[in-house]
Coordinates of N, CA and C in Angstrom, one line a residue:
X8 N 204.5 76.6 40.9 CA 204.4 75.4 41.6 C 205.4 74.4 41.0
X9 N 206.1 74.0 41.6 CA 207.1 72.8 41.4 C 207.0 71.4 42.3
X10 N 206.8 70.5 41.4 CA 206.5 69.0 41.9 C 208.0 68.1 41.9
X11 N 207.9 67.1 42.7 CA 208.7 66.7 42.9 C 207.9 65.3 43.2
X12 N 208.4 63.8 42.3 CA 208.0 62.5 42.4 C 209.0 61.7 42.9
X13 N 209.3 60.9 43.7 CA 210.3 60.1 44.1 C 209.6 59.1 44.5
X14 N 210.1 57.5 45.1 CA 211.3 57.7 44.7 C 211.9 56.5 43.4
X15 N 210.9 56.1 42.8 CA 211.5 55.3 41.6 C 210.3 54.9 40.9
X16 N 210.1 54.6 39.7 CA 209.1 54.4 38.7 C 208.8 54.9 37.6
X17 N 208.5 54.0 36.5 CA 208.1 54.7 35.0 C 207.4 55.6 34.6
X18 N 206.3 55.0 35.8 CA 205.2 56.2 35.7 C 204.8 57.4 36.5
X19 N 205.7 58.0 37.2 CA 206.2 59.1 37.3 C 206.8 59.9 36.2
X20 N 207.8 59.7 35.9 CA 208.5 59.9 34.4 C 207.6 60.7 33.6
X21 N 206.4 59.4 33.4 CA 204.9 59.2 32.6 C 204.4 60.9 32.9
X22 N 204.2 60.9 34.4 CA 203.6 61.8 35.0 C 204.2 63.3 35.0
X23 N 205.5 63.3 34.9 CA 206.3 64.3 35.0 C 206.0 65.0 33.7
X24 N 206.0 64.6 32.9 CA 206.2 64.8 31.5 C 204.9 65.7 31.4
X25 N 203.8 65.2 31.6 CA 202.8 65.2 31.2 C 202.4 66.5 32.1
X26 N 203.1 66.5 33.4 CA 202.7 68.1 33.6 C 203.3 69.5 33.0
X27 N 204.6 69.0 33.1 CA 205.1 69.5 32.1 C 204.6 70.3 30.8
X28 N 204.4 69.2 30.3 CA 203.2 69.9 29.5 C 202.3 70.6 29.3
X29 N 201.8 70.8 30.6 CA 200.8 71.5 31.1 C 201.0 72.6 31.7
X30 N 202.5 73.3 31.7 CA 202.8 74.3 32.3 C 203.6 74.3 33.7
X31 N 203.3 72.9 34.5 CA 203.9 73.0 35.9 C 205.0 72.2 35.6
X32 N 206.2 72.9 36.6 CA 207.2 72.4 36.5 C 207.6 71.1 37.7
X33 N 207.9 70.2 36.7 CA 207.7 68.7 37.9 C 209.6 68.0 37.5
X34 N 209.6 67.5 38.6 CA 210.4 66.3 37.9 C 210.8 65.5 39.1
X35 N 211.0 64.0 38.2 CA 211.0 62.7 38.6 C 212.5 62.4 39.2
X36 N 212.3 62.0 40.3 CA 214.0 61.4 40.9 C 214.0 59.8 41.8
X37 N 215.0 59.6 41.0 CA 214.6 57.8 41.5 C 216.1 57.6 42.4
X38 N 215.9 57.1 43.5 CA 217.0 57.2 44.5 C 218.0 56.4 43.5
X39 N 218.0 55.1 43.4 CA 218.9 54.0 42.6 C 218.6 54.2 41.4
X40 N 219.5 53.5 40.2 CA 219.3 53.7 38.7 C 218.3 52.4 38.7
X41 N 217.7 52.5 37.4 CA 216.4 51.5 37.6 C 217.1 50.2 36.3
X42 N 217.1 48.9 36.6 CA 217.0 48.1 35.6 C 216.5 48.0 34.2
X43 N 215.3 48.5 34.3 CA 214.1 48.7 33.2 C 214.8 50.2 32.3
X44 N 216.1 50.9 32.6 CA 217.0 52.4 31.9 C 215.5 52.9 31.9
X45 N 214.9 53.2 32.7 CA 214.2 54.4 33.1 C 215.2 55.5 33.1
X46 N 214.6 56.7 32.6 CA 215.3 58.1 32.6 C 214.5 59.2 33.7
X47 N 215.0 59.3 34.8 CA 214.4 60.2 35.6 C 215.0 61.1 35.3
X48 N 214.5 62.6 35.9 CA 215.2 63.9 36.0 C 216.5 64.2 36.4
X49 N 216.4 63.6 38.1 CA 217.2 63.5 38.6 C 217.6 61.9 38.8
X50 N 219.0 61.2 39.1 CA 218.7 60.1 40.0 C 220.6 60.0 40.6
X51 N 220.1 59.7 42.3 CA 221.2 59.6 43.4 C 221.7 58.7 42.8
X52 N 221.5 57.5 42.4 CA 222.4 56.2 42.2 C 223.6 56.0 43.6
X53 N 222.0 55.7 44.2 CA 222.8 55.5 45.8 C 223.7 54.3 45.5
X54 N 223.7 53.4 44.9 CA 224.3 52.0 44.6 C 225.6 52.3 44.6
X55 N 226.3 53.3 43.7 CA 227.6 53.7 43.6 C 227.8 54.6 44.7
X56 N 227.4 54.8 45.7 CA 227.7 55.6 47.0 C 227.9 54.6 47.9
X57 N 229.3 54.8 48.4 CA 229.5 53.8 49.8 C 228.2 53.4 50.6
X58 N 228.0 52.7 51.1 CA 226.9 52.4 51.7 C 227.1 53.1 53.5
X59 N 228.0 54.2 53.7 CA 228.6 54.8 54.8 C 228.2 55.8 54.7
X60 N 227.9 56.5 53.4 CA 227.7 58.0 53.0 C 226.3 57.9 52.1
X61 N 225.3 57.0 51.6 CA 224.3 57.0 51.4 C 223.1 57.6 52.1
X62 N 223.0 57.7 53.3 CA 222.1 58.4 54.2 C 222.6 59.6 54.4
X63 N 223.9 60.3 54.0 CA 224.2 61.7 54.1 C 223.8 62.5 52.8
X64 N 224.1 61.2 51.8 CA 223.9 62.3 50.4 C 222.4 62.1 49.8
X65 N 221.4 61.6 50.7 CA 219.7 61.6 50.7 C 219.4 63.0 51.4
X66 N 220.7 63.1 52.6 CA 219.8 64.2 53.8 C 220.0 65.6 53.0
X67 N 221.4 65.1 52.3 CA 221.8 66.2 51.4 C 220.6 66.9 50.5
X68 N 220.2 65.7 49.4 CA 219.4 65.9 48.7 C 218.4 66.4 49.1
X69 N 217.7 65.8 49.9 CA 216.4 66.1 51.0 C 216.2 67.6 51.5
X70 N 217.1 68.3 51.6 CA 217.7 69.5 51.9 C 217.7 70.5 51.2
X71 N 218.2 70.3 50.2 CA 218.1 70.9 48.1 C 216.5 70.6 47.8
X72 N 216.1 69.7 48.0 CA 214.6 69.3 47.3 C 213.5 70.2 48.1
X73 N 213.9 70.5 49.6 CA 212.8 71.1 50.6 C 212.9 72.5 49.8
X74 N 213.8 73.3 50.0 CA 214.2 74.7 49.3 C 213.6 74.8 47.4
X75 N 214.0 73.8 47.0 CA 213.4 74.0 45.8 C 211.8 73.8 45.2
X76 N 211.3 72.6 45.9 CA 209.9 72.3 45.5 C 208.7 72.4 46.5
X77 N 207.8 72.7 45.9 CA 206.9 73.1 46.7 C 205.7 71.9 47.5
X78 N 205.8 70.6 46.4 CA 204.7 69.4 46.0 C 205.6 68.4 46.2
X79 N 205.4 67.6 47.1 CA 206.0 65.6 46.9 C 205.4 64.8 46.8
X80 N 205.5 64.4 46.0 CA 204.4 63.0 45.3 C 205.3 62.0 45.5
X81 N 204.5 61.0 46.2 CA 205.7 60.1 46.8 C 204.8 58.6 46.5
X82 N 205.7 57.9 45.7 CA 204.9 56.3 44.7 C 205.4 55.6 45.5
X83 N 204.6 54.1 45.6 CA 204.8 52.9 46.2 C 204.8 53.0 48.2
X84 N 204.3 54.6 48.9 CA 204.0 54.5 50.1 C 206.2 55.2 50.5
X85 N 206.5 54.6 49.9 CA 208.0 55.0 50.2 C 208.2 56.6 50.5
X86 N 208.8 57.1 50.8 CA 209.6 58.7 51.4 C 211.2 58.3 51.0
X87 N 211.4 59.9 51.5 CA 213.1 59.9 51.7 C 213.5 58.8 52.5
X88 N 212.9 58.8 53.7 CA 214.3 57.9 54.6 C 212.7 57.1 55.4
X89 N 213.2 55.8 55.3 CA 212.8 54.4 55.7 C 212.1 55.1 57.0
X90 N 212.0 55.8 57.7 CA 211.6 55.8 59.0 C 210.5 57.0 59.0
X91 N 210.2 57.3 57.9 CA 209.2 58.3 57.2 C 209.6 60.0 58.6
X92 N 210.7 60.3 58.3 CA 211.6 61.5 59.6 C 211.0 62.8 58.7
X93 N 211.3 62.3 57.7 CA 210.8 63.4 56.2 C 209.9 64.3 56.3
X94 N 208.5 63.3 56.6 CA 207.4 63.8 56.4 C 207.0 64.5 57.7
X95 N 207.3 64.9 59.0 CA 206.9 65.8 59.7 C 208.0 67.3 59.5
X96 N 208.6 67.2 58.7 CA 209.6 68.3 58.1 C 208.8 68.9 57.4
X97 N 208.4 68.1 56.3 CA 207.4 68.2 55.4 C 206.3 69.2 55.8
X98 N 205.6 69.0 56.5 CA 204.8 69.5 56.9 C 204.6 70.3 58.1
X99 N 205.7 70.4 58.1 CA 206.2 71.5 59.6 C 206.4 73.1 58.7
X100 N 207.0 72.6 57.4 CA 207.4 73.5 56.3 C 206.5 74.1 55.7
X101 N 205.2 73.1 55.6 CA 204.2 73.8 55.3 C 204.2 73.4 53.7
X102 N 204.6 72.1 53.2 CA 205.0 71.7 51.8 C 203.6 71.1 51.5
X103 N 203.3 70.6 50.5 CA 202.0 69.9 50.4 C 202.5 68.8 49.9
X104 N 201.7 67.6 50.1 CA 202.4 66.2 50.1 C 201.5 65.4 49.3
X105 N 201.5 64.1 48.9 CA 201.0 63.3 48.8 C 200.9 61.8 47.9
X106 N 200.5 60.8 48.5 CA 201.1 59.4 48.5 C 200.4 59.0 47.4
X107 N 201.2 57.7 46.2 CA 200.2 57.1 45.5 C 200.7 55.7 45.5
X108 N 199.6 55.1 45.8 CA 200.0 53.6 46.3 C 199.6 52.9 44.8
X109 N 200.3 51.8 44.7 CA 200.2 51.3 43.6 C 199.9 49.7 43.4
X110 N 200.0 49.2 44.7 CA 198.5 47.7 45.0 C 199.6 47.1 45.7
X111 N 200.8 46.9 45.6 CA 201.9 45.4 46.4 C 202.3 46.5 47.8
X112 N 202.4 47.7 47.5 CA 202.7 48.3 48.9 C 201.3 48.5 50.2
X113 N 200.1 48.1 49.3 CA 198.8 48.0 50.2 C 198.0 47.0 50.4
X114 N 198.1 46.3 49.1 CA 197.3 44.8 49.0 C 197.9 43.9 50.2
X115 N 196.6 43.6 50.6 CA 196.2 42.1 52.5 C 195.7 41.6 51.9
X116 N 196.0 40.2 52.1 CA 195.2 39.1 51.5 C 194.1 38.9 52.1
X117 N 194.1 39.3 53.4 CA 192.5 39.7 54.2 C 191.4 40.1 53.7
X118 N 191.7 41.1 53.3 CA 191.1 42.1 52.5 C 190.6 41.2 51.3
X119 N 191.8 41.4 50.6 CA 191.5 40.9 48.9 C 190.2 39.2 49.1
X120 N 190.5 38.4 50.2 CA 189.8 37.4 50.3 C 188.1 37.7 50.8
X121 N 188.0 38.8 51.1 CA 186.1 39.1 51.5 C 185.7 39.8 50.2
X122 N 186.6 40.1 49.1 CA 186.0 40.4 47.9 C 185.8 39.2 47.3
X123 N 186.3 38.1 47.8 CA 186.4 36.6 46.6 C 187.3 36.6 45.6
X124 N 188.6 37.1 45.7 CA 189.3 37.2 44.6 C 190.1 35.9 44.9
X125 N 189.5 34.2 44.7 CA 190.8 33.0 44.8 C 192.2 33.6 44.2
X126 N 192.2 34.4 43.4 CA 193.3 34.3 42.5 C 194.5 35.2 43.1
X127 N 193.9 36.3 43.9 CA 195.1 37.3 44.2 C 196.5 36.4 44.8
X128 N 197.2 37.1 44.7 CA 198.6 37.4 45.4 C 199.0 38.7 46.0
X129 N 199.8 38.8 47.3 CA 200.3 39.1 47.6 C 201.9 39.4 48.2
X130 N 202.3 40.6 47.7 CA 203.6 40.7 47.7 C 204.5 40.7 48.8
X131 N 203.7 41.4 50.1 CA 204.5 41.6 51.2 C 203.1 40.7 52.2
X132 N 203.4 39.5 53.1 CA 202.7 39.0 53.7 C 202.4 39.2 55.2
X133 N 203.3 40.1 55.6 CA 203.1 40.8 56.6 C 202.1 42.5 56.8
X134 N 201.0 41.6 57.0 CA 200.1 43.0 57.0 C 200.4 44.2 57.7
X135 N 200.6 43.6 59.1 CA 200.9 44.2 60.9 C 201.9 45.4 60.0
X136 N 203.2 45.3 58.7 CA 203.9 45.9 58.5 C 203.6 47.3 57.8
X137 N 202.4 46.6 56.9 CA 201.8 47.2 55.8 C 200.5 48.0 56.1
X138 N 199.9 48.2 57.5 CA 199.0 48.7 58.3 C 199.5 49.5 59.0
X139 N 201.0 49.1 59.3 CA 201.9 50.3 60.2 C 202.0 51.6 59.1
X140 N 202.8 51.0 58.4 CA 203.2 52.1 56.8 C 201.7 53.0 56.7
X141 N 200.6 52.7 56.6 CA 200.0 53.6 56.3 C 199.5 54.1 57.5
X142 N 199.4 54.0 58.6 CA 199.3 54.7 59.4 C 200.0 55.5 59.7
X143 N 201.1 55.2 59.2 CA 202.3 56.4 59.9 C 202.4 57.5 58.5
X144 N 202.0 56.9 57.1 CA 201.9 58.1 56.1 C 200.8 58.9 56.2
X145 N 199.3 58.6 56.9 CA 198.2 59.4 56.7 C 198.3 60.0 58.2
X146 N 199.5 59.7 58.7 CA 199.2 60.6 60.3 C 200.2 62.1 59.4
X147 N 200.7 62.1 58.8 CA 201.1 63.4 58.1 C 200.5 64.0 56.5
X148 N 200.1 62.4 56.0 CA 199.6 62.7 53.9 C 197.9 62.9 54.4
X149 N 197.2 63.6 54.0 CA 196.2 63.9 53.7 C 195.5 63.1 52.1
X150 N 196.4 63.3 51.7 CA 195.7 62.9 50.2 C 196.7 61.5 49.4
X151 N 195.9 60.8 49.2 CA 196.1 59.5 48.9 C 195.5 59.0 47.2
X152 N 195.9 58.5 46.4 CA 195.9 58.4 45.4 C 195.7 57.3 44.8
X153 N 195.4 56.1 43.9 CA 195.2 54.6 43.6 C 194.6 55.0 42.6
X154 N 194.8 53.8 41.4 CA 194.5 53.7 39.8 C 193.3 53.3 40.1
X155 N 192.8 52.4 40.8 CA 191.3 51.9 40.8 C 190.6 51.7 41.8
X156 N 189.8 51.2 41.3 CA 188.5 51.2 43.1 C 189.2 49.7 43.5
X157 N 190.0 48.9 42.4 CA 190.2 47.4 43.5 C 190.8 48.0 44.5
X158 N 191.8 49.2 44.5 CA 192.6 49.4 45.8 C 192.4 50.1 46.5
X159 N 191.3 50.9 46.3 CA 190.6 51.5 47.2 C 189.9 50.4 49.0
X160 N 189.8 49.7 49.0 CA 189.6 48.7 50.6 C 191.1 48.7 51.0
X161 N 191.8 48.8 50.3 CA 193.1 48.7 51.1 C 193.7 49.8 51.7
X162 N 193.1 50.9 51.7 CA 193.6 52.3 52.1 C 192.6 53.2 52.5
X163 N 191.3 52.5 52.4 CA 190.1 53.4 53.0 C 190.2 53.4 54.7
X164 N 189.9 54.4 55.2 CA 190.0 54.9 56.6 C 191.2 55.0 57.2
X165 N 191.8 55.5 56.2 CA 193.2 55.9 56.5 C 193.9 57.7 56.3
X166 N 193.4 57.7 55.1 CA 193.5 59.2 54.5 C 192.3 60.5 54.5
X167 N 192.1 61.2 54.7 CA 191.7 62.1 54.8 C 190.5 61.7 53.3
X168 N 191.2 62.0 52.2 CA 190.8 61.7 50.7 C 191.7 61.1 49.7
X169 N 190.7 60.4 49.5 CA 191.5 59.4 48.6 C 190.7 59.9 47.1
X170 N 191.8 60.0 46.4 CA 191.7 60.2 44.9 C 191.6 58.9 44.2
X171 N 191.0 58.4 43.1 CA 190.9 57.3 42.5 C 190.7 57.9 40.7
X172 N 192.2 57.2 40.2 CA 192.0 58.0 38.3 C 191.9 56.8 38.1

């Protein structure tokens, strides 16, 4: 079994490592190089790629990555390419997928306000955008992932199953 995490974060890295350990072969690839000198397995460093030839050398990768790994764990709701084209390949292939949301890519202030939280914030204030995004990941991800039950209302009735560590 070979995992594959994209596309940017520490705790992937975290995660990679740790299966590793465990015998399965995983590794982390962060499209851009990260500010925080995170060290992924792999990383595009689309930044230093013309901005003309950046979506060739993703399709590239995307290409290498289908062939090589069997698992895509995909953080923050993000995929290969903005228009989530990925994920019906994905699963046309017969790959096994799945998403871990991490609160700013799910969190509605909607929401967060019928729990009574005065305090939340929200990162992206367009819900309409953030309701699209997961509709269009659980019409292909089955399995959905979240650190805690706060983020569990923001993704329930969307996924098949949702995991909560």
């Amino acid at each position: 079994m070979r995992v594959l995490h994209l596309p940017y974060g520490g705790q992937m890295i975290t995660l990679c490592s740790a299966l590793r350990e465990i015998g399965v072969e995983a590794a982390s690839c962060h499209f851009e190089r990260s500010n925080f000198n995170f060290k992924p397995d792999i990383c595009l460093d689309l930044k230093q790629v013309p901005p003309s030839k950046r979506d060739f050398v993703k399709r590239e990768f995307f290409k290498r990555a289908v062939s090589e790994f069997d698992i895509f764990h995909f953080h923050f709701g993000l995929t290969f390419f903005e228009d989530r084209s990925d994920l019906e390949v994905l699963k046309r292939l017969g790959k096994k997928v799945v998403v871990q949301h991490r609160g700013s890519d799910v969190r509605r202030l909607s929401i967060a306000r019928k729990f009574g939280n005065p305090y939340v914030q929200v990162k992206y204030p367009d819900e309409r955008k953030i309701v699209s995004s997961l509709r269009k990941l659980s019409s292909y991800i089955d399995h959905a992932i979240v650190a805690d039950y706060e983020l569990l209302p923001y993704i329930e009735g969307f996924y098949k199953q949702i995991h909560v560590i």
